């Protein structure tokens, strides 16, 4: 198990952990920092101050209760659908690649891509406004044409690690790909 | 070269025996379907496997041997190896496990063309130092040397952990739950058979198919009294449900009954009187008749003699059955509510006053328009003409309603009976009744729209004349044209007349279009709910919630805790389809009445004065 501190493309610290289950099976977990309590408190206070101001003018208690309700529902939706806790890449040689994102509420979404569909794993460059971003992606084969690429599946979309982290993952994956 | 073995979880604790399964073509993998226990007669095993192969169509074979020695039993190494000669295969797997350890050990014996055994060592390091071995993973040796080698390597295994593993074959064990994989269906569903030679289907699909099609293999059990005792998912207890079996048996007479009823209904519909043209047109416009024909189609599909072939057809039939049942249940609920406490007469007593109220409001509206609405000054003469025309219409309509008032309660009472066929029928009937009752609004809208449309076209054409241009029909463009003086004079005169009459017509048009839109909106809501009940795949959604493994989008792997020195063990779980994908995939196609136009096109039509038919049925398109 290795743990080093890397950063994502906006500078926030993330962590990568690689686990070797066997010579053919490797698991990479990129963890994003959790929701900070300070931010939550700031947002909640802002919303409630606003609601209180509106209540001061309209004298309607429904404003307050709806503000509470909206805050709660908004927080629940955020941790269930938006906030990603960690992303995992499980590489099983000759079987396939499994990508899974796990959210702050515990929900996990998983996709498995079979080895027969995978053409290669590469690091691509993208130019976004004034930034050059590197991202790791899986190239999928086209069933009709053997040399064409049908789809590009980007990995680690929510955690967006930087090049040094991607290079580590890339090297291990290519090692396994070359073996089988 | 990695060998993947799909191993069912139910056989993890099975007694020693033979592994029966299938080698997946095009991939280096095998699926284990069952374990046949000792003692057995090889001839009987071969016969049994051939029988099952004939009945299921899956290429079964004996894959190898499985050994889980209980306490007191000696290891049966040599016996197991001799078995490989009885069942000649290209590759022979020897999987063994010890009680107390979780890992499996696997050895693969392969035969070359001469039938000699080429042993390959798995997860045991090639002993290059041993002189006799020769330093190669693939060696041709005789059986005695092989045994000696194995013993030596067992001793040296702990020391030589980090040796070169290039020539060795790796084995990955993928554990799966047999019952769930058997019942599940991988999406996207591949219908039809693709050519196996040119397009080998994916490993997972082949594996799912093999497990699902090997039904005949799961009939015999180790508790049976036959000559063969096997272990598979049924060994943990035969599963069946009495209710399901009873339902299955009762569907046959039910289908016969439905088919007979349908034949009578089709005979009635085919009577000559009903194929007259005006009745035909009417029946295509009334949503009740459309709904009737739609449900007849459904019933026809449901009562067909052949059982459902394939997963899609089964789901479609199941969704139809559930939708019909839900419909009828909701209809019964509505009927119960309508007929208790005299609700019908209450409703009937409010219809006529409501219609009166609407008529009064419309009259007031027209009086307002005939005056100076919103401060605009109307053209008095045209205003009076249009206003009186529409007032007379309203008067006619009110007398018609008053004429019908004694019959309304009866109509409602018998109309409510239609809810026993389903809520959709009651809703369609309501929508039709609303259409009939607001027919005058529809008429007003058509008159207003036609008038307005004529005016707009006239205005645009005369405006072109005013500027000295003409519309060229041949070239579909505007060309310049020299007009005579009298043409110009009359044209300009007419243009000014039309222009000054425009606000009046536009206002009437606006008012009646809004009224018409309100009615259309209400009808639209009714149609949408009917559509929803018709097409929503309730069975598929319920299946996704309760038995989510039946609809599989893919698989998930989890690495099981491993012991050093054993092969890699993975647990394969089924990744269910997302609920939104379930709804989209399994929606029953309906005569979907979706609006034809986008918002921009609709706005343009409204502005120009073209008649809009927002709820045109797909089947009656006659462009």
PDB file of C-alpha atoms in Angstrom, chain B residues 8-227:
ATOM      1  CA  UNK B   8     -20.081 -21.279  -8.751  1.00  0.00           C
ATOM      2  CA  UNK B   9     -20.287 -20.370  -5.091  1.00  0.00           C
ATOM      3  CA  UNK B  10     -22.557 -23.297  -4.334  1.00  0.00           C
ATOM      4  CA  UNK B  11     -19.745 -25.712  -5.197  1.00  0.00           C
ATOM      5  CA  UNK B  12     -17.241 -24.182  -2.791  1.00  0.00           C
ATOM      6  CA  UNK B  13     -17.929 -26.867  -0.238  1.00  0.00           C
ATOM      7  CA  UNK B  14     -18.887 -29.686  -2.562  1.00  0.00           C
ATOM      8  CA  UNK B  15     -17.427 -33.149  -2.075  1.00  0.00           C
ATOM      9  CA  UNK B  16     -14.679 -34.243  -4.377  1.00  0.00           C
ATOM     10  CA  UNK B  17     -15.664 -35.144  -7.863  1.00  0.00           C
ATOM     11  CA  UNK B  18     -15.595 -34.242 -11.511  1.00  0.00           C
ATOM     12  CA  UNK B  19     -16.082 -30.715 -12.794  1.00  0.00           C
ATOM     13  CA  UNK B  20     -18.659 -30.385 -15.556  1.00  0.00           C
ATOM     14  CA  UNK B  21     -18.826 -27.211 -17.574  1.00  0.00           C
ATOM     15  CA  UNK B  22     -17.914 -25.492 -20.764  1.00  0.00           C
ATOM     16  CA  UNK B  23     -14.826 -23.992 -22.319  1.00  0.00           C
ATOM     17  CA  UNK B  24     -15.697 -20.576 -23.707  1.00  0.00           C
ATOM     18  CA  UNK B  25     -14.759 -20.318 -27.351  1.00  0.00           C
ATOM     19  CA  UNK B  26     -12.395 -17.562 -28.355  1.00  0.00           C
ATOM     20  CA  UNK B  27     -11.276 -16.885 -24.802  1.00  0.00           C
ATOM     21  CA  UNK B  28      -8.995 -18.655 -22.432  1.00  0.00           C
ATOM     22  CA  UNK B  29     -11.699 -19.398 -19.917  1.00  0.00           C
ATOM     23  CA  UNK B  30     -13.965 -22.075 -18.568  1.00  0.00           C
ATOM     24  CA  UNK B  31     -17.290 -22.030 -16.782  1.00  0.00           C
ATOM     25  CA  UNK B  32     -17.888 -24.696 -14.146  1.00  0.00           C
ATOM     26  CA  UNK B  33     -21.559 -25.603 -14.009  1.00  0.00           C
ATOM     27  CA  UNK B  34     -21.766 -28.558 -11.638  1.00  0.00           C
ATOM     28  CA  UNK B  35     -19.706 -31.129  -9.742  1.00  0.00           C
ATOM     29  CA  UNK B  36     -20.431 -34.827 -10.167  1.00  0.00           C
ATOM     30  CA  UNK B  37     -19.407 -36.778  -7.101  1.00  0.00           C
ATOM     31  CA  UNK B  38     -17.607 -40.068  -6.587  1.00  0.00           C
ATOM     32  CA  UNK B  39     -18.402 -42.844  -6.976  1.00  0.00           C
ATOM     33  CA  UNK B  40     -19.464 -42.820 -10.605  1.00  0.00           C
ATOM     34  CA  UNK B  41     -19.106 -44.925 -13.680  1.00  0.00           C
ATOM     35  CA  UNK B  42     -17.268 -42.987 -16.403  1.00  0.00           C
ATOM     36  CA  UNK B  43     -19.465 -44.465 -19.114  1.00  0.00           C
ATOM     37  CA  UNK B  44     -22.596 -43.222 -17.399  1.00  0.00           C
ATOM     38  CA  UNK B  45     -21.078 -39.797 -16.920  1.00  0.00           C
ATOM     39  CA  UNK B  46     -20.274 -39.538 -20.617  1.00  0.00           C
ATOM     40  CA  UNK B  47     -23.777 -40.653 -21.530  1.00  0.00           C
ATOM     41  CA  UNK B  48     -25.367 -38.195 -19.118  1.00  0.00           C
ATOM     42  CA  UNK B  49     -23.328 -35.330 -20.481  1.00  0.00           C
ATOM     43  CA  UNK B  50     -24.271 -36.198 -24.023  1.00  0.00           C
ATOM     44  CA  UNK B  51     -27.953 -36.276 -23.052  1.00  0.00           C
ATOM     45  CA  UNK B  52     -27.768 -32.892 -21.409  1.00  0.00           C
ATOM     46  CA  UNK B  53     -25.879 -31.495 -24.367  1.00  0.00           C
ATOM     47  CA  UNK B  54     -28.604 -32.650 -26.703  1.00  0.00           C
ATOM     48  CA  UNK B  55     -31.369 -31.188 -24.589  1.00  0.00           C
ATOM     49  CA  UNK B  56     -29.801 -27.840 -23.805  1.00  0.00           C
ATOM     50  CA  UNK B  57     -27.626 -27.101 -26.817  1.00  0.00           C
ATOM     51  CA  UNK B  58     -24.661 -26.117 -24.659  1.00  0.00           C
ATOM     52  CA  UNK B  59     -21.315 -27.760 -25.429  1.00  0.00           C
ATOM     53  CA  UNK B  60     -20.731 -29.410 -22.101  1.00  0.00           C
ATOM     54  CA  UNK B  61     -17.675 -31.388 -21.250  1.00  0.00           C
ATOM     55  CA  UNK B  62     -15.802 -32.675 -18.264  1.00  0.00           C
ATOM     56  CA  UNK B  63     -13.382 -29.900 -17.388  1.00  0.00           C
ATOM     57  CA  UNK B  64     -11.355 -31.592 -14.723  1.00  0.00           C
ATOM     58  CA  UNK B  65     -11.437 -32.776 -11.178  1.00  0.00           C
ATOM     59  CA  UNK B  66     -12.236 -31.142  -7.897  1.00  0.00           C
ATOM     60  CA  UNK B  67     -10.873 -32.380  -4.625  1.00  0.00           C
ATOM     61  CA  UNK B  68     -11.872 -31.279  -1.180  1.00  0.00           C
ATOM     62  CA  UNK B  69     -10.597 -34.014   1.104  1.00  0.00           C
ATOM     63  CA  UNK B  70     -12.555 -34.410   4.302  1.00  0.00           C
ATOM     64  CA  UNK B  71     -10.853 -35.355   7.570  1.00  0.00           C
ATOM     65  CA  UNK B  72      -9.428 -38.771   7.351  1.00  0.00           C
ATOM     66  CA  UNK B  73      -9.417 -38.915   3.581  1.00  0.00           C
ATOM     67  CA  UNK B  74      -6.116 -39.282   1.855  1.00  0.00           C
ATOM     68  CA  UNK B  75      -5.197 -37.010  -0.973  1.00  0.00           C
ATOM     69  CA  UNK B  76      -6.203 -38.642  -4.208  1.00  0.00           C
ATOM     70  CA  UNK B  77      -3.504 -37.144  -6.356  1.00  0.00           C
ATOM     71  CA  UNK B  78      -2.689 -40.109  -8.497  1.00  0.00           C
ATOM     72  CA  UNK B  79      -6.331 -41.165  -8.797  1.00  0.00           C
ATOM     73  CA  UNK B  80      -7.201 -37.699  -9.966  1.00  0.00           C
ATOM     74  CA  UNK B  81      -4.462 -37.685 -12.524  1.00  0.00           C
ATOM     75  CA  UNK B  82      -5.539 -41.023 -13.889  1.00  0.00           C
ATOM     76  CA  UNK B  83      -8.987 -39.616 -14.467  1.00  0.00           C
ATOM     77  CA  UNK B  84      -7.580 -37.347 -17.095  1.00  0.00           C
ATOM     78  CA  UNK B  85      -6.862 -40.377 -19.237  1.00  0.00           C
ATOM     79  CA  UNK B  86     -10.452 -41.605 -19.014  1.00  0.00           C
ATOM     80  CA  UNK B  87     -11.882 -38.307 -20.225  1.00  0.00           C
ATOM     81  CA  UNK B  88      -9.608 -37.217 -23.025  1.00  0.00           C
ATOM     82  CA  UNK B  89      -9.618 -33.431 -23.181  1.00  0.00           C
ATOM     83  CA  UNK B  90      -7.172 -30.922 -24.528  1.00  0.00           C
ATOM     84  CA  UNK B  91      -6.825 -29.408 -21.094  1.00  0.00           C
ATOM     85  CA  UNK B  92      -7.545 -30.966 -17.757  1.00  0.00           C
ATOM     86  CA  UNK B  93      -7.996 -28.856 -14.642  1.00  0.00           C
ATOM     87  CA  UNK B  94      -7.120 -30.190 -11.254  1.00  0.00           C
ATOM     88  CA  UNK B  95      -8.516 -27.914  -8.606  1.00  0.00           C
ATOM     89  CA  UNK B  96      -8.004 -28.766  -5.000  1.00  0.00           C
ATOM     90  CA  UNK B  97      -8.816 -27.072  -1.804  1.00  0.00           C
ATOM     91  CA  UNK B  98      -8.167 -27.838   1.818  1.00  0.00           C
ATOM     92  CA  UNK B  99     -10.704 -27.337   4.566  1.00  0.00           C
ATOM     93  CA  UNK B 100      -9.635 -24.393   6.645  1.00  0.00           C
ATOM     94  CA  UNK B 101      -7.928 -22.576   3.808  1.00  0.00           C
ATOM     95  CA  UNK B 102      -9.850 -20.249   1.566  1.00  0.00           C
ATOM     96  CA  UNK B 103      -7.608 -20.384  -1.464  1.00  0.00           C
ATOM     97  CA  UNK B 104      -7.772 -22.921  -4.272  1.00  0.00           C
ATOM     98  CA  UNK B 105      -4.877 -24.512  -6.022  1.00  0.00           C
ATOM     99  CA  UNK B 106      -5.123 -25.355  -9.630  1.00  0.00           C
ATOM    100  CA  UNK B 107      -3.011 -27.378 -11.970  1.00  0.00           C
ATOM    101  CA  UNK B 108      -3.556 -27.561 -15.665  1.00  0.00           C
ATOM    102  CA  UNK B 109      -2.580 -30.636 -17.620  1.00  0.00           C
ATOM    103  CA  UNK B 110      -2.596 -30.306 -21.362  1.00  0.00           C
ATOM    104  CA  UNK B 111      -2.264 -32.883 -24.037  1.00  0.00           C
ATOM    105  CA  UNK B 112      -0.358 -32.385 -27.226  1.00  0.00           C
ATOM    106  CA  UNK B 113      -1.286 -34.121 -30.436  1.00  0.00           C
ATOM    107  CA  UNK B 114       0.187 -37.456 -29.444  1.00  0.00           C
ATOM    108  CA  UNK B 115      -1.925 -37.612 -26.338  1.00  0.00           C
ATOM    109  CA  UNK B 116       1.000 -37.313 -24.025  1.00  0.00           C
ATOM    110  CA  UNK B 117       0.550 -35.286 -20.941  1.00  0.00           C
ATOM    111  CA  UNK B 118       2.308 -31.957 -20.693  1.00  0.00           C
ATOM    112  CA  UNK B 119       2.043 -30.766 -17.164  1.00  0.00           C
ATOM    113  CA  UNK B 120       2.211 -27.067 -16.386  1.00  0.00           C
ATOM    114  CA  UNK B 121       2.857 -25.802 -12.946  1.00  0.00           C
ATOM    115  CA  UNK B 122       0.754 -23.003 -11.588  1.00  0.00           C
ATOM    116  CA  UNK B 123       1.922 -20.530  -9.019  1.00  0.00           C
ATOM    117  CA  UNK B 124       4.829 -22.719  -8.250  1.00  0.00           C
ATOM    118  CA  UNK B 125       8.055 -21.276  -9.365  1.00  0.00           C
ATOM    119  CA  UNK B 126       9.894 -22.924 -12.199  1.00  0.00           C
ATOM    120  CA  UNK B 127      12.842 -24.492 -10.600  1.00  0.00           C
ATOM    121  CA  UNK B 128      15.678 -23.575 -12.856  1.00  0.00           C
ATOM    122  CA  UNK B 129      18.363 -24.777 -10.603  1.00  0.00           C
ATOM    123  CA  UNK B 130      17.169 -28.323 -10.677  1.00  0.00           C
ATOM    124  CA  UNK B 131      19.211 -29.948 -13.352  1.00  0.00           C
ATOM    125  CA  UNK B 132      16.719 -32.537 -14.456  1.00  0.00           C
ATOM    126  CA  UNK B 133      13.980 -29.956 -14.981  1.00  0.00           C
ATOM    127  CA  UNK B 134      15.776 -28.079 -17.685  1.00  0.00           C
ATOM    128  CA  UNK B 135      14.537 -24.669 -16.592  1.00  0.00           C
ATOM    129  CA  UNK B 136      11.444 -24.379 -18.761  1.00  0.00           C
ATOM    130  CA  UNK B 137       7.864 -24.000 -17.641  1.00  0.00           C
ATOM    131  CA  UNK B 138       6.582 -26.194 -20.452  1.00  0.00           C
ATOM    132  CA  UNK B 139       8.347 -29.460 -20.263  1.00  0.00           C
ATOM    133  CA  UNK B 140       7.583 -32.896 -21.629  1.00  0.00           C
ATOM    134  CA  UNK B 141       8.332 -35.279 -18.839  1.00  0.00           C
ATOM    135  CA  UNK B 142       7.107 -38.603 -17.727  1.00  0.00           C
ATOM    136  CA  UNK B 143       4.818 -38.919 -14.742  1.00  0.00           C
ATOM    137  CA  UNK B 144       7.455 -40.041 -12.213  1.00  0.00           C
ATOM    138  CA  UNK B 145       9.691 -37.081 -12.808  1.00  0.00           C
ATOM    139  CA  UNK B 146       6.698 -34.806 -12.527  1.00  0.00           C
ATOM    140  CA  UNK B 147       5.948 -36.119  -9.076  1.00  0.00           C
ATOM    141  CA  UNK B 148       9.486 -35.677  -7.883  1.00  0.00           C
ATOM    142  CA  UNK B 149       9.558 -32.150  -9.210  1.00  0.00           C
ATOM    143  CA  UNK B 150       6.373 -31.237  -7.392  1.00  0.00           C
ATOM    144  CA  UNK B 151       7.758 -32.399  -4.085  1.00  0.00           C
ATOM    145  CA  UNK B 152      10.952 -30.475  -4.514  1.00  0.00           C
ATOM    146  CA  UNK B 153       9.162 -27.359  -5.499  1.00  0.00           C
ATOM    147  CA  UNK B 154       6.860 -27.494  -2.537  1.00  0.00           C
ATOM    148  CA  UNK B 155       9.944 -27.285  -0.348  1.00  0.00           C
ATOM    149  CA  UNK B 156      11.519 -24.467  -2.230  1.00  0.00           C
ATOM    150  CA  UNK B 157       8.386 -22.414  -2.695  1.00  0.00           C
ATOM    151  CA  UNK B 158       8.821 -20.254   0.369  1.00  0.00           C
ATOM    152  CA  UNK B 159      12.405 -19.441  -0.563  1.00  0.00           C
ATOM    153  CA  UNK B 160      11.923 -18.594  -4.173  1.00  0.00           C
ATOM    154  CA  UNK B 161       9.014 -16.231  -4.075  1.00  0.00           C
ATOM    155  CA  UNK B 162      10.324 -13.547  -6.371  1.00  0.00           C
ATOM    156  CA  UNK B 163      11.389 -15.640  -9.324  1.00  0.00           C
ATOM    157  CA  UNK B 164      10.800 -15.043 -12.949  1.00  0.00           C
ATOM    158  CA  UNK B 165       7.192 -15.820 -13.767  1.00  0.00           C
ATOM    159  CA  UNK B 166       7.217 -15.255 -17.478  1.00  0.00           C
ATOM    160  CA  UNK B 167       6.602 -18.750 -18.667  1.00  0.00           C
ATOM    161  CA  UNK B 168       4.072 -19.681 -16.039  1.00  0.00           C
ATOM    162  CA  UNK B 169       0.369 -19.791 -16.569  1.00  0.00           C
ATOM    163  CA  UNK B 170      -1.760 -17.736 -14.223  1.00  0.00           C
ATOM    164  CA  UNK B 171      -5.168 -18.787 -13.085  1.00  0.00           C
ATOM    165  CA  UNK B 172      -7.882 -16.433 -11.956  1.00  0.00           C
ATOM    166  CA  UNK B 173     -10.892 -17.841 -10.132  1.00  0.00           C
ATOM    167  CA  UNK B 174     -14.053 -15.844 -10.587  1.00  0.00           C
ATOM    168  CA  UNK B 175     -16.751 -16.844  -8.108  1.00  0.00           C
ATOM    169  CA  UNK B 176     -20.343 -16.284  -9.198  1.00  0.00           C
ATOM    170  CA  UNK B 177     -23.712 -17.002  -7.698  1.00  0.00           C
ATOM    171  CA  UNK B 178     -25.249 -19.529 -10.012  1.00  0.00           C
ATOM    172  CA  UNK B 179     -28.920 -18.909  -9.380  1.00  0.00           C
ATOM    173  CA  UNK B 180     -28.655 -15.162  -9.935  1.00  0.00           C
ATOM    174  CA  UNK B 181     -26.578 -15.502 -13.098  1.00  0.00           C
ATOM    175  CA  UNK B 182     -28.998 -18.074 -14.437  1.00  0.00           C
ATOM    176  CA  UNK B 183     -31.995 -15.805 -13.992  1.00  0.00           C
ATOM    177  CA  UNK B 184     -30.352 -12.589 -15.115  1.00  0.00           C
ATOM    178  CA  UNK B 185     -30.416 -10.996 -18.551  1.00  0.00           C
ATOM    179  CA  UNK B 186     -27.497  -8.926 -19.781  1.00  0.00           C
ATOM    180  CA  UNK B 187     -28.360  -5.625 -21.446  1.00  0.00           C
ATOM    181  CA  UNK B 188     -28.131  -4.528 -24.232  1.00  0.00           C
ATOM    182  CA  UNK B 189     -30.056  -7.567 -25.340  1.00  0.00           C
ATOM    183  CA  UNK B 190     -28.607  -9.240 -28.380  1.00  0.00           C
ATOM    184  CA  UNK B 191     -31.461 -10.589 -30.432  1.00  0.00           C
ATOM    185  CA  UNK B 192     -30.761 -13.147 -33.076  1.00  0.00           C
ATOM    186  CA  UNK B 193     -27.681 -15.204 -33.430  1.00  0.00           C
ATOM    187  CA  UNK B 194     -24.565 -13.529 -34.622  1.00  0.00           C
ATOM    188  CA  UNK B 195     -22.105 -15.542 -36.619  1.00  0.00           C
ATOM    189  CA  UNK B 196     -19.880 -17.192 -34.026  1.00  0.00           C
ATOM    190  CA  UNK B 197     -16.847 -17.480 -36.252  1.00  0.00           C
ATOM    191  CA  UNK B 198     -16.558 -13.891 -37.380  1.00  0.00           C
ATOM    192  CA  UNK B 199     -17.947 -12.163 -34.331  1.00  0.00           C
ATOM    193  CA  UNK B 200     -17.154 -14.005 -31.119  1.00  0.00           C
ATOM    194  CA  UNK B 201     -19.459 -12.718 -28.476  1.00  0.00           C
ATOM    195  CA  UNK B 202     -17.952 -11.386 -25.332  1.00  0.00           C
ATOM    196  CA  UNK B 203     -16.786 -13.633 -22.575  1.00  0.00           C
ATOM    197  CA  UNK B 204     -19.412 -12.496 -20.139  1.00  0.00           C
ATOM    198  CA  UNK B 205     -22.244 -12.993 -22.570  1.00  0.00           C
ATOM    199  CA  UNK B 206     -21.108 -16.500 -23.379  1.00  0.00           C
ATOM    200  CA  UNK B 207     -20.815 -17.292 -19.717  1.00  0.00           C
ATOM    201  CA  UNK B 208     -24.287 -15.980 -18.902  1.00  0.00           C
ATOM    202  CA  UNK B 209     -25.756 -17.894 -21.802  1.00  0.00           C
ATOM    203  CA  UNK B 210     -24.101 -21.145 -20.798  1.00  0.00           C
ATOM    204  CA  UNK B 211     -25.401 -20.912 -17.253  1.00  0.00           C
ATOM    205  CA  UNK B 212     -28.890 -19.915 -18.326  1.00  0.00           C
ATOM    206  CA  UNK B 213     -29.277 -22.572 -21.004  1.00  0.00           C
ATOM    207  CA  UNK B 214     -28.051 -25.462 -18.876  1.00  0.00           C
ATOM    208  CA  UNK B 215     -31.419 -25.976 -17.248  1.00  0.00           C
ATOM    209  CA  UNK B 216     -31.504 -29.752 -17.801  1.00  0.00           C
ATOM    210  CA  UNK B 217     -28.243 -30.054 -15.895  1.00  0.00           C
ATOM    211  CA  UNK B 218     -29.867 -28.745 -12.733  1.00  0.00           C
ATOM    212  CA  UNK B 219     -32.549 -31.384 -12.504  1.00  0.00           C
ATOM    213  CA  UNK B 220     -30.500 -34.165 -10.974  1.00  0.00           C
ATOM    214  CA  UNK B 221     -29.228 -33.584  -7.505  1.00  0.00           C
ATOM    215  CA  UNK B 222     -26.976 -35.341  -5.076  1.00  0.00           C
ATOM    216  CA  UNK B 223     -29.975 -36.344  -3.011  1.00  0.00           C
ATOM    217  CA  UNK B 224     -31.566 -38.145  -5.931  1.00  0.00           C
ATOM    218  CA  UNK B 225     -31.428 -41.893  -6.169  1.00  0.00           C
ATOM    219  CA  UNK B 226     -29.964 -41.976  -9.641  1.00  0.00           C
ATOM    220  CA  UNK B 227     -26.599 -43.281 -10.647  1.00  0.00           C
TER     221      UNK B 227
END
